[in-house]
């Protein structure tokens, strides 16, 4: 078992023990956990290795891909434009992006896109692998795409296309590439060690991501992956078109792209910092990310029921997941918790009732698209410790 590094308040010692036990799995490589309560960091731990040879120790400043944990940052960056009066939540997206006004998309609004109600969960026309890293090609394919269902009548998670549904309006409104817009308006002000598009100078800090072998998850995880490998299904196209989405994680092209739906690269400390501020309605001390009324809109239920892409009941606010009533979807904290998981294990969320921010990352991907049991177990243990104090 590798040594656990970092700091933790004594009241959370059982969380540290659980974190260490999780790394005792023969396939476990590296992970980090950070939790804030109020304005204090109460847990900041890391352990394991970052390379395929298991020779490079995980450091305090190690970075790793957090996949869909990136989505809420893109949502906040665009909602900041709403707060500035540059775009309305119920304004047609085509007013900012004229080429979008085709194939039945003329009236699709930002609110519908943020809540996964636009019908644009996937691109139906097969795209070459290199298209994933060609911003105009992906934006153009989405502009031409017909919705899979009548917009706003149902919902379906958009795992990949979300990057361009949010990123193209963000690019047009700010005049910056999306990753730079997120850096300027969120990561730099909060002091987050987090990137959507990692600069050359930071590439050496990124941990290699690998998958757990011979672990297939629960019945739901197996059913979803069966759908994902069907190239004609909505899930298959949503997660696998272009096919490079499934194979590029450790490549430089992926690490330096602006795929704000899935390629954010950071650490647990940065996720917890973001959610610490969101737990305080978007402002902490003199630092303000977003108007409190817009934060309330984010955490308000906009979509609920069977998800056309994920094939399970889901609840979404604006750019975020809300707590799910079923085992595979909950954050393992209070019923008002909200945030976003990342494929394979990463998790970032807040519990506004406790003013708590939570960040967990790993470079050992499990077989889960929604909540990973490792992160959920840690969250539940944090809650147990808090209840014991209360």
mmCIF file of C-alpha atoms in Angstrom:
data_model
loop_
_atom_site.group_PDB
_atom_site.id
_atom_site.type_symbol
_atom_site.label_atom_id
_atom_site.label_comp_id
_atom_site.label_asym_id
_atom_site.label_seq_id
_atom_site.Cartn_x
_atom_site.Cartn_y
_atom_site.Cartn_z
ATOM 1 C CA UNK A 1 0.000 0.000 0.000
ATOM 2 C CA UNK A 2 1.407 3.406 -0.970
ATOM 3 C CA UNK A 3 1.831 6.104 1.617
ATOM 4 C CA UNK A 4 -0.908 8.720 1.932
ATOM 5 C CA UNK A 5 0.397 12.281 1.755
ATOM 6 C CA UNK A 6 -1.190 15.595 2.637
ATOM 7 C CA UNK A 7 -3.185 16.929 5.551
ATOM 8 C CA UNK A 8 -6.473 16.152 7.265
ATOM 9 C CA UNK A 9 -8.322 17.336 10.340
ATOM 10 C CA UNK A 10 -8.391 14.589 13.015
ATOM 11 C CA UNK A 11 -12.203 14.372 12.935
ATOM 12 C CA UNK A 12 -11.889 12.895 9.411
ATOM 13 C CA UNK A 13 -9.285 10.220 10.214
ATOM 14 C CA UNK A 14 -11.656 7.474 9.054
ATOM 15 C CA UNK A 15 -11.774 9.125 5.614
ATOM 16 C CA UNK A 16 -8.014 8.931 5.398
ATOM 17 C CA UNK A 17 -8.144 5.231 6.343
ATOM 18 C CA UNK A 18 -10.751 4.541 3.653
ATOM 19 C CA UNK A 19 -8.744 6.475 1.071
ATOM 20 C CA UNK A 20 -5.703 4.344 1.906
ATOM 21 C CA UNK A 21 -7.696 1.092 1.718
ATOM 22 C CA UNK A 22 -8.984 1.959 -1.742
ATOM 23 C CA UNK A 23 -5.398 2.151 -2.960
ATOM 24 C CA UNK A 24 -4.670 -1.351 -1.689
ATOM 25 C CA UNK A 25 -6.265 -2.797 -4.845
ATOM 26 C CA UNK A 26 -3.529 -4.343 -6.999
ATOM 27 C CA UNK A 27 -4.645 -2.277 -9.991
ATOM 28 C CA UNK A 28 -4.924 1.034 -8.147
ATOM 29 C CA UNK A 29 -2.399 3.616 -9.263
ATOM 30 C CA UNK A 30 -3.018 7.176 -8.075
ATOM 31 C CA UNK A 31 -5.725 9.354 -6.565
ATOM 32 C CA UNK A 32 -6.321 12.605 -4.690
ATOM 33 C CA UNK A 33 -9.113 13.877 -2.441
ATOM 34 C CA UNK A 34 -9.875 17.383 -1.211
ATOM 35 C CA UNK A 35 -12.806 18.596 0.886
ATOM 36 C CA UNK A 36 -13.644 22.076 2.106
ATOM 37 C CA UNK A 37 -16.143 23.065 4.793
ATOM 38 C CA UNK A 38 -17.010 26.739 4.952
ATOM 39 C CA UNK A 39 -13.849 28.646 4.087
ATOM 40 C CA UNK A 40 -11.500 25.919 5.361
ATOM 41 C CA UNK A 41 -9.759 23.002 3.640
ATOM 42 C CA UNK A 42 -10.357 20.053 5.979
ATOM 43 C CA UNK A 43 -9.019 17.216 3.793
ATOM 44 C CA UNK A 44 -6.214 17.406 1.224
ATOM 45 C CA UNK A 45 -4.787 13.965 0.439
ATOM 46 C CA UNK A 46 -2.953 12.229 -2.402
ATOM 47 C CA UNK A 47 -1.214 8.923 -2.932
ATOM 48 C CA UNK A 48 -0.023 6.488 -5.557
ATOM 49 C CA UNK A 49 1.804 6.805 -8.868
ATOM 50 C CA UNK A 50 1.337 8.657 -12.137
ATOM 51 C CA UNK A 51 3.094 6.546 -14.795
ATOM 52 C CA UNK A 52 2.541 3.177 -16.442
ATOM 53 C CA UNK A 53 5.674 1.725 -14.805
ATOM 54 C CA UNK A 54 4.481 2.663 -11.298
ATOM 55 C CA UNK A 55 7.744 4.474 -10.643
ATOM 56 C CA UNK A 56 6.716 8.140 -10.495
ATOM 57 C CA UNK A 57 5.002 9.142 -7.225
ATOM 58 C CA UNK A 58 1.849 11.232 -7.318
ATOM 59 C CA UNK A 59 2.824 14.745 -6.236
ATOM 60 C CA UNK A 60 0.900 17.551 -4.603
ATOM 61 C CA UNK A 61 0.677 19.325 -7.967
ATOM 62 C CA UNK A 62 -0.050 16.288 -10.181
ATOM 63 C CA UNK A 63 -2.689 16.916 -12.833
ATOM 64 C CA UNK A 64 -5.123 14.399 -14.327
ATOM 65 C CA UNK A 65 -7.998 14.389 -16.801
ATOM 66 C CA UNK A 66 -11.324 14.763 -14.939
ATOM 67 C CA UNK A 67 -13.589 14.187 -17.959
ATOM 68 C CA UNK A 68 -17.157 15.500 -17.450
ATOM 69 C CA UNK A 69 -16.313 17.219 -14.169
ATOM 70 C CA UNK A 70 -15.313 19.963 -16.638
ATOM 71 C CA UNK A 71 -18.890 20.646 -17.757
ATOM 72 C CA UNK A 72 -19.970 22.910 -14.860
ATOM 73 C CA UNK A 73 -17.015 25.243 -15.510
ATOM 74 C CA UNK A 74 -18.169 25.735 -19.090
ATOM 75 C CA UNK A 75 -21.691 26.333 -17.852
ATOM 76 C CA UNK A 76 -20.576 28.975 -15.345
ATOM 77 C CA UNK A 77 -18.412 30.709 -17.963
ATOM 78 C CA UNK A 78 -21.440 31.024 -20.245
ATOM 79 C CA UNK A 79 -23.761 32.031 -17.411
ATOM 80 C CA UNK A 80 -21.320 34.820 -16.632
ATOM 81 C CA UNK A 81 -22.118 36.091 -20.121
ATOM 82 C CA UNK A 82 -25.816 35.899 -19.222
ATOM 83 C CA UNK A 83 -25.140 37.933 -16.098
ATOM 84 C CA UNK A 84 -23.309 40.487 -18.245
ATOM 85 C CA UNK A 85 -26.402 40.830 -20.438
ATOM 86 C CA UNK A 86 -24.784 39.395 -23.573
ATOM 87 C CA UNK A 87 -27.134 36.423 -23.869
ATOM 88 C CA UNK A 88 -30.451 35.406 -22.323
ATOM 89 C CA UNK A 89 -31.201 31.994 -20.854
ATOM 90 C CA UNK A 90 -34.350 31.791 -22.975
ATOM 91 C CA UNK A 91 -32.875 33.469 -26.027
ATOM 92 C CA UNK A 92 -32.401 31.340 -29.168
ATOM 93 C CA UNK A 93 -28.784 30.255 -29.391
ATOM 94 C CA UNK A 94 -28.898 31.101 -33.102
ATOM 95 C CA UNK A 95 -28.943 34.810 -32.259
ATOM 96 C CA UNK A 96 -25.323 34.387 -31.159
ATOM 97 C CA UNK A 97 -24.497 31.567 -33.562
ATOM 98 C CA UNK A 98 -26.387 32.215 -36.849
ATOM 99 C CA UNK A 99 -25.265 29.008 -38.577
ATOM 100 C CA UNK A 100 -27.055 27.070 -35.821
ATOM 101 C CA UNK A 101 -30.476 28.166 -37.147
ATOM 102 C CA UNK A 102 -31.004 25.144 -39.419
ATOM 103 C CA UNK A 103 -32.634 21.702 -39.301
ATOM 104 C CA UNK A 104 -35.241 22.611 -36.690
ATOM 105 C CA UNK A 105 -32.862 24.326 -34.241
ATOM 106 C CA UNK A 106 -34.001 27.924 -34.770
ATOM 107 C CA UNK A 107 -35.694 28.213 -31.372
ATOM 108 C CA UNK A 108 -33.351 26.119 -29.216
ATOM 109 C CA UNK A 109 -32.360 28.193 -26.191
ATOM 110 C CA UNK A 110 -29.347 28.294 -23.928
ATOM 111 C CA UNK A 111 -31.492 26.968 -21.069
ATOM 112 C CA UNK A 112 -32.438 23.905 -23.137
ATOM 113 C CA UNK A 113 -28.815 23.262 -24.079
ATOM 114 C CA UNK A 114 -27.602 23.578 -20.479
ATOM 115 C CA UNK A 115 -30.316 21.180 -19.257
ATOM 116 C CA UNK A 116 -29.614 18.574 -21.980
ATOM 117 C CA UNK A 117 -33.021 19.224 -23.557
ATOM 118 C CA UNK A 118 -31.870 20.387 -26.997
ATOM 119 C CA UNK A 119 -31.999 16.991 -28.699
ATOM 120 C CA UNK A 120 -28.345 17.378 -29.684
ATOM 121 C CA UNK A 121 -26.760 14.628 -27.625
ATOM 122 C CA UNK A 122 -24.797 13.286 -30.587
ATOM 123 C CA UNK A 123 -23.831 13.859 -34.196
ATOM 124 C CA UNK A 124 -25.486 11.309 -36.464
ATOM 125 C CA UNK A 125 -23.121 11.562 -39.444
ATOM 126 C CA UNK A 126 -19.931 9.509 -38.820
ATOM 127 C CA UNK A 127 -16.937 11.802 -38.361
ATOM 128 C CA UNK A 128 -13.256 10.996 -38.909
ATOM 129 C CA UNK A 129 -11.143 10.630 -35.746
ATOM 130 C CA UNK A 130 -9.255 13.877 -36.397
ATOM 131 C CA UNK A 131 -12.500 15.888 -36.378
ATOM 132 C CA UNK A 132 -12.519 15.796 -32.565
ATOM 133 C CA UNK A 133 -9.559 18.198 -32.577
ATOM 134 C CA UNK A 134 -10.857 20.383 -35.412
ATOM 135 C CA UNK A 135 -13.037 23.055 -33.798
ATOM 136 C CA UNK A 136 -14.653 24.345 -37.032
ATOM 137 C CA UNK A 137 -15.415 20.778 -38.142
ATOM 138 C CA UNK A 138 -17.208 19.883 -34.908
ATOM 139 C CA UNK A 139 -19.034 23.212 -34.676
ATOM 140 C CA UNK A 140 -20.084 22.864 -38.315
ATOM 141 C CA UNK A 141 -21.343 19.310 -37.790
ATOM 142 C CA UNK A 142 -23.475 20.457 -34.856
ATOM 143 C CA UNK A 143 -24.775 23.443 -36.805
ATOM 144 C CA UNK A 144 -25.985 21.020 -39.497
ATOM 145 C CA UNK A 145 -27.343 18.390 -37.092
ATOM 146 C CA UNK A 146 -31.068 17.777 -36.812
ATOM 147 C CA UNK A 147 -32.261 17.243 -33.203
ATOM 148 C CA UNK A 148 -32.808 13.606 -32.238
ATOM 149 C CA UNK A 149 -36.156 14.585 -30.689
ATOM 150 C CA UNK A 150 -38.298 17.695 -30.531
ATOM 151 C CA UNK A 151 -36.326 20.151 -28.381
ATOM 152 C CA UNK A 152 -37.552 20.683 -24.816
ATOM 153 C CA UNK A 153 -39.923 17.688 -24.878
ATOM 154 C CA UNK A 154 -37.410 15.280 -23.325
ATOM 155 C CA UNK A 155 -33.823 15.128 -22.156
ATOM 156 C CA UNK A 156 -30.702 13.157 -23.011
ATOM 157 C CA UNK A 157 -27.179 13.709 -21.750
ATOM 158 C CA UNK A 158 -24.740 15.237 -24.264
ATOM 159 C CA UNK A 159 -21.360 13.792 -23.174
ATOM 160 C CA UNK A 160 -19.269 15.197 -26.038
ATOM 161 C CA UNK A 161 -21.291 17.672 -28.125
ATOM 162 C CA UNK A 162 -21.778 19.814 -25.017
ATOM 163 C CA UNK A 163 -18.282 21.220 -25.645
ATOM 164 C CA UNK A 164 -19.374 22.927 -28.849
ATOM 165 C CA UNK A 165 -22.963 23.670 -27.806
ATOM 166 C CA UNK A 166 -21.487 25.829 -25.032
ATOM 167 C CA UNK A 167 -18.055 26.535 -26.426
ATOM 168 C CA UNK A 168 -19.041 28.050 -29.774
ATOM 169 C CA UNK A 169 -21.355 30.667 -28.183
ATOM 170 C CA UNK A 170 -18.682 31.312 -25.523
ATOM 171 C CA UNK A 171 -16.052 31.814 -28.224
ATOM 172 C CA UNK A 172 -18.273 34.222 -30.123
ATOM 173 C CA UNK A 173 -19.237 36.210 -27.023
ATOM 174 C CA UNK A 174 -15.740 36.534 -25.536
ATOM 175 C CA UNK A 175 -13.532 36.515 -28.633
ATOM 176 C CA UNK A 176 -11.358 33.884 -26.915
ATOM 177 C CA UNK A 177 -10.873 30.175 -27.341
ATOM 178 C CA UNK A 178 -13.156 28.458 -24.789
ATOM 179 C CA UNK A 179 -10.350 27.133 -22.610
ATOM 180 C CA UNK A 180 -8.839 30.599 -22.324
ATOM 181 C CA UNK A 181 -12.234 32.108 -21.488
ATOM 182 C CA UNK A 182 -12.645 29.582 -18.663
ATOM 183 C CA UNK A 183 -9.109 30.279 -17.424
ATOM 184 C CA UNK A 184 -9.640 34.032 -17.380
ATOM 185 C CA UNK A 185 -13.072 34.064 -15.762
ATOM 186 C CA UNK A 186 -12.877 31.083 -13.382
ATOM 187 C CA UNK A 187 -9.562 29.284 -12.898
ATOM 188 C CA UNK A 188 -7.248 32.274 -12.507
ATOM 189 C CA UNK A 189 -9.535 34.264 -10.165
ATOM 190 C CA UNK A 190 -10.013 31.196 -7.953
ATOM 191 C CA UNK A 191 -6.351 30.167 -8.055
ATOM 192 C CA UNK A 192 -7.313 26.799 -9.569
ATOM 193 C CA UNK A 193 -4.567 24.578 -10.960
ATOM 194 C CA UNK A 194 -6.902 23.539 -13.760
ATOM 195 C CA UNK A 195 -6.812 23.741 -17.551
ATOM 196 C CA UNK A 196 -9.056 23.196 -20.542
ATOM 197 C CA UNK A 197 -6.166 22.980 -22.969
ATOM 198 C CA UNK A 198 -2.945 22.354 -21.025
ATOM 199 C CA UNK A 199 -0.025 24.639 -21.979
ATOM 200 C CA UNK A 200 3.274 23.070 -23.019
ATOM 201 C CA UNK A 201 4.894 24.097 -19.751
ATOM 202 C CA UNK A 202 2.498 21.953 -17.662
ATOM 203 C CA UNK A 203 2.279 18.772 -19.758
ATOM 204 C CA UNK A 204 4.910 16.949 -17.692
ATOM 205 C CA UNK A 205 2.668 17.098 -14.606
ATOM 206 C CA UNK A 206 -0.177 15.058 -16.156
ATOM 207 C CA UNK A 207 -0.753 11.541 -14.813
ATOM 208 C CA UNK A 208 -1.202 8.715 -17.303
ATOM 209 C CA UNK A 209 -4.774 7.373 -17.234
ATOM 210 C CA UNK A 210 -5.411 3.622 -17.318
ATOM 211 C CA UNK A 211 -8.498 1.438 -16.934
ATOM 212 C CA UNK A 212 -9.266 -1.169 -14.301
ATOM 213 C CA UNK A 213 -9.065 -4.615 -15.897
ATOM 214 C CA UNK A 214 -11.719 -7.302 -15.538
ATOM 215 C CA UNK A 215 -14.071 -5.038 -13.589
ATOM 216 C CA UNK A 216 -17.391 -4.542 -15.305
ATOM 217 C CA UNK A 217 -19.435 -2.659 -12.746
ATOM 218 C CA UNK A 218 -23.055 -3.227 -11.844
ATOM 219 C CA UNK A 219 -25.883 -4.292 -14.128
ATOM 220 C CA UNK A 220 -26.601 -0.723 -15.201
ATOM 221 C CA UNK A 221 -22.949 -0.004 -16.083
ATOM 222 C CA UNK A 222 -22.820 -3.164 -18.199
ATOM 223 C CA UNK A 223 -26.053 -2.249 -20.004
ATOM 224 C CA UNK A 224 -24.828 1.252 -20.778
ATOM 225 C CA UNK A 225 -21.507 0.039 -22.130
ATOM 226 C CA UNK A 226 -23.339 -2.482 -24.293
ATOM 227 C CA UNK A 227 -25.299 0.427 -25.786
ATOM 228 C CA UNK A 228 -22.150 2.502 -26.173
ATOM 229 C CA UNK A 229 -20.477 -0.088 -28.383
ATOM 230 C CA UNK A 230 -23.480 -0.136 -30.727
ATOM 231 C CA UNK A 231 -22.461 2.441 -33.354
ATOM 232 C CA UNK A 232 -26.072 2.945 -34.453
ATOM 233 C CA UNK A 233 -27.484 3.718 -31.002
ATOM 234 C CA UNK A 234 -27.791 7.202 -29.555
ATOM 235 C CA UNK A 235 -25.433 6.234 -26.720
ATOM 236 C CA UNK A 236 -22.947 4.811 -29.217
ATOM 237 C CA UNK A 237 -22.902 7.968 -31.279
ATOM 238 C CA UNK A 238 -22.953 10.244 -28.217
ATOM 239 C CA UNK A 239 -19.869 8.664 -26.653
ATOM 240 C CA UNK A 240 -18.114 7.324 -29.744
ATOM 241 C CA UNK A 241 -18.476 9.755 -32.656
ATOM 242 C CA UNK A 242 -15.742 10.602 -33.462
ATOM 243 C CA UNK A 243 -14.217 7.295 -32.322
ATOM 244 C CA UNK A 244 -11.155 9.207 -31.082
ATOM 245 C CA UNK A 245 -13.246 10.241 -28.078
ATOM 246 C CA UNK A 246 -12.704 6.753 -26.651
ATOM 247 C CA UNK A 247 -9.004 6.407 -27.469
ATOM 248 C CA UNK A 248 -7.258 9.771 -27.087
ATOM 249 C CA UNK A 249 -7.110 10.388 -23.333
ATOM 250 C CA UNK A 250 -3.327 10.173 -22.982
ATOM 251 C CA UNK A 251 -2.472 12.008 -26.187
ATOM 252 C CA UNK A 252 -1.149 15.527 -26.457
ATOM 253 C CA UNK A 253 -3.923 16.403 -28.923
ATOM 254 C CA UNK A 254 -6.508 15.594 -26.250
ATOM 255 C CA UNK A 255 -4.675 17.279 -23.404
ATOM 256 C CA UNK A 256 -4.325 20.547 -25.331
ATOM 257 C CA UNK A 257 -7.764 20.708 -26.963
ATOM 258 C CA UNK A 258 -10.723 22.873 -25.907
ATOM 259 C CA UNK A 259 -13.187 20.061 -25.275
ATOM 260 C CA UNK A 260 -14.879 21.688 -22.302
ATOM 261 C CA UNK A 261 -17.320 18.784 -22.027
ATOM 262 C CA UNK A 262 -14.645 16.236 -21.194
ATOM 263 C CA UNK A 263 -10.952 17.177 -21.237
ATOM 264 C CA UNK A 264 -10.487 19.425 -18.226
ATOM 265 C CA UNK A 265 -7.169 18.637 -16.534
ATOM 266 C CA UNK A 266 -6.632 19.500 -12.893
ATOM 267 C CA UNK A 267 -6.583 18.054 -9.406
ATOM 268 C CA UNK A 268 -8.881 17.397 -6.470
ATOM 269 C CA UNK A 269 -7.855 20.647 -4.809
ATOM 270 C CA UNK A 270 -9.017 22.695 -7.786
ATOM 271 C CA UNK A 271 -12.348 20.884 -8.042
ATOM 272 C CA UNK A 272 -12.973 21.396 -4.335
ATOM 273 C CA UNK A 273 -12.067 25.084 -4.649
ATOM 274 C CA UNK A 274 -14.587 25.605 -7.457
ATOM 275 C CA UNK A 275 -17.323 23.820 -5.531
ATOM 276 C CA UNK A 276 -16.420 25.610 -2.321
ATOM 277 C CA UNK A 277 -17.402 28.870 -4.004
ATOM 278 C CA UNK A 278 -20.529 27.375 -5.578
ATOM 279 C CA UNK A 279 -21.561 26.070 -2.142
ATOM 280 C CA UNK A 280 -21.658 29.725 -1.074
ATOM 281 C CA UNK A 281 -24.060 30.704 -3.878
ATOM 282 C CA UNK A 282 -21.272 31.725 -6.224
ATOM 283 C CA UNK A 283 -19.426 34.146 -3.950
ATOM 284 C CA UNK A 284 -16.956 33.662 -1.106
ATOM 285 C CA UNK A 285 -15.599 36.701 0.659
ATOM 286 C CA UNK A 286 -14.631 39.284 -1.948
ATOM 287 C CA UNK A 287 -14.519 36.646 -4.687
ATOM 288 C CA UNK A 288 -17.615 36.363 -6.875
ATOM 289 C CA UNK A 289 -18.047 33.864 -9.697
ATOM 290 C CA UNK A 290 -21.740 34.238 -10.426
ATOM 291 C CA UNK A 291 -24.832 36.067 -9.240
ATOM 292 C CA UNK A 292 -26.707 34.107 -6.554
ATOM 293 C CA UNK A 293 -29.922 34.113 -8.599
ATOM 294 C CA UNK A 294 -28.150 32.394 -11.480
ATOM 295 C CA UNK A 295 -26.627 29.881 -9.063
ATOM 296 C CA UNK A 296 -30.152 29.099 -7.878
ATOM 297 C CA UNK A 297 -31.150 28.585 -11.513
ATOM 298 C CA UNK A 298 -28.230 26.169 -11.928
ATOM 299 C CA UNK A 299 -29.334 23.999 -9.013
ATOM 300 C CA UNK A 300 -33.042 24.148 -9.881
ATOM 301 C CA UNK A 301 -34.399 20.959 -11.463
ATOM 302 C CA UNK A 302 -34.824 21.439 -15.216
ATOM 303 C CA UNK A 303 -34.779 17.825 -16.416
ATOM 304 C CA UNK A 304 -35.954 14.663 -14.647
ATOM 305 C CA UNK A 305 -36.829 11.140 -15.723
ATOM 306 C CA UNK A 306 -35.446 8.501 -18.056
ATOM 307 C CA UNK A 307 -32.406 9.837 -19.897
ATOM 308 C CA UNK A 308 -32.351 8.996 -23.611
ATOM 309 C CA UNK A 309 -28.555 8.782 -23.681
ATOM 310 C CA UNK A 310 -27.665 7.352 -20.283
ATOM 311 C CA UNK A 311 -30.625 4.902 -20.227
ATOM 312 C CA UNK A 312 -31.308 5.615 -16.558
ATOM 313 C CA UNK A 313 -33.279 8.171 -14.543
ATOM 314 C CA UNK A 314 -31.331 11.431 -14.273
ATOM 315 C CA UNK A 315 -31.904 14.904 -12.866
ATOM 316 C CA UNK A 316 -30.207 17.980 -14.281
ATOM 317 C CA UNK A 317 -30.055 21.619 -13.389
ATOM 318 C CA UNK A 318 -28.230 23.992 -15.733
ATOM 319 C CA UNK A 319 -24.865 22.473 -16.601
ATOM 320 C CA UNK A 320 -24.911 20.263 -13.518
ATOM 321 C CA UNK A 321 -26.341 17.014 -12.199
ATOM 322 C CA UNK A 322 -28.618 17.032 -9.190
ATOM 323 C CA UNK A 323 -28.703 14.281 -6.602
ATOM 324 C CA UNK A 324 -30.303 11.101 -7.919
ATOM 325 C CA UNK A 325 -32.666 8.923 -5.910
ATOM 326 C CA UNK A 326 -31.118 5.678 -7.162
ATOM 327 C CA UNK A 327 -27.886 4.089 -5.963
ATOM 328 C CA UNK A 328 -25.822 4.699 -9.074
ATOM 329 C CA UNK A 329 -26.646 8.385 -9.329
ATOM 330 C CA UNK A 330 -26.368 9.933 -5.879
ATOM 331 C CA UNK A 331 -23.504 12.034 -4.548
ATOM 332 C CA UNK A 332 -23.531 10.217 -1.215
ATOM 333 C CA UNK A 333 -24.127 13.445 0.665
ATOM 334 C CA UNK A 334 -27.222 15.532 1.412
ATOM 335 C CA UNK A 335 -30.298 15.545 -0.825
ATOM 336 C CA UNK A 336 -29.464 19.091 -1.975
ATOM 337 C CA UNK A 337 -25.968 18.221 -3.187
ATOM 338 C CA UNK A 338 -25.214 19.110 -6.802
ATOM 339 C CA UNK A 339 -22.224 18.947 -9.119
ATOM 340 C CA UNK A 340 -20.920 16.545 -11.743
ATOM 341 C CA UNK A 341 -19.136 13.191 -11.991
ATOM 342 C CA UNK A 342 -16.465 12.396 -14.551
ATOM 343 C CA UNK A 343 -16.237 9.100 -16.425
ATOM 344 C CA UNK A 344 -14.198 6.501 -14.610
ATOM 345 C CA UNK A 345 -14.094 7.987 -11.140
ATOM 346 C CA UNK A 346 -13.600 11.757 -10.850
ATOM 347 C CA UNK A 347 -16.200 13.723 -8.888
ATOM 348 C CA UNK A 348 -16.762 17.360 -8.003
ATOM 349 C CA UNK A 349 -19.790 18.679 -6.138
ATOM 350 C CA UNK A 350 -21.036 20.839 -3.317
ATOM 351 C CA UNK A 351 -23.486 20.456 -0.468
ATOM 352 C CA UNK A 352 -24.883 23.959 0.130
ATOM 353 C CA UNK A 353 -26.502 22.889 3.409
ATOM 354 C CA UNK A 354 -23.042 22.202 4.873
ATOM 355 C CA UNK A 355 -21.199 24.774 2.720
ATOM 356 C CA UNK A 356 -19.067 21.848 1.591
ATOM 357 C CA UNK A 357 -16.950 21.473 -1.545
ATOM 358 C CA UNK A 358 -15.717 18.056 -2.677
ATOM 359 C CA UNK A 359 -13.125 16.995 -5.248
ATOM 360 C CA UNK A 360 -11.867 13.495 -6.048
ATOM 361 C CA UNK A 361 -9.655 12.444 -8.970
ATOM 362 C CA UNK A 362 -7.944 9.243 -10.031
ATOM 363 C CA UNK A 363 -5.867 7.978 -12.936
ATOM 364 C CA UNK A 364 -7.360 4.474 -12.587
ATOM 365 C CA UNK A 365 -10.643 4.563 -14.491
ATOM 366 C CA UNK A 366 -13.447 2.367 -13.251
ATOM 367 C CA UNK A 367 -16.331 1.075 -15.438
ATOM 368 C CA UNK A 368 -18.756 3.853 -14.516
ATOM 369 C CA UNK A 369 -20.020 6.895 -16.410
ATOM 370 C CA UNK A 370 -22.061 8.231 -13.481
ATOM 371 C CA UNK A 371 -21.026 7.999 -9.818
ATOM 372 C CA UNK A 372 -18.041 5.777 -9.117
ATOM 373 C CA UNK A 373 -18.339 3.672 -5.926
ATOM 374 C CA UNK A 374 -14.905 4.833 -4.738
ATOM 375 C CA UNK A 375 -15.828 8.520 -4.788
ATOM 376 C CA UNK A 376 -19.289 7.867 -3.371
ATOM 377 C CA UNK A 377 -17.863 5.815 -0.493
ATOM 378 C CA UNK A 378 -15.494 8.654 0.385
ATOM 379 C CA UNK A 379 -18.333 11.165 0.238
ATOM 380 C CA UNK A 380 -20.488 9.044 2.522
ATOM 381 C CA UNK A 381 -17.657 8.694 5.010
ATOM 382 C CA UNK A 382 -17.183 12.467 5.023
ATOM 383 C CA UNK A 383 -20.889 12.852 5.749
ATOM 384 C CA UNK A 384 -20.721 10.260 8.526
ATOM 385 C CA UNK A 385 -17.912 12.208 10.174
ATOM 386 C CA UNK A 386 -19.889 15.438 9.917
ATOM 387 C CA UNK A 387 -22.987 13.818 11.394
ATOM 388 C CA UNK A 388 -20.924 12.510 14.294
ATOM 389 C CA UNK A 389 -19.821 16.056 15.040
ATOM 390 C CA UNK A 390 -23.337 17.465 14.709
#
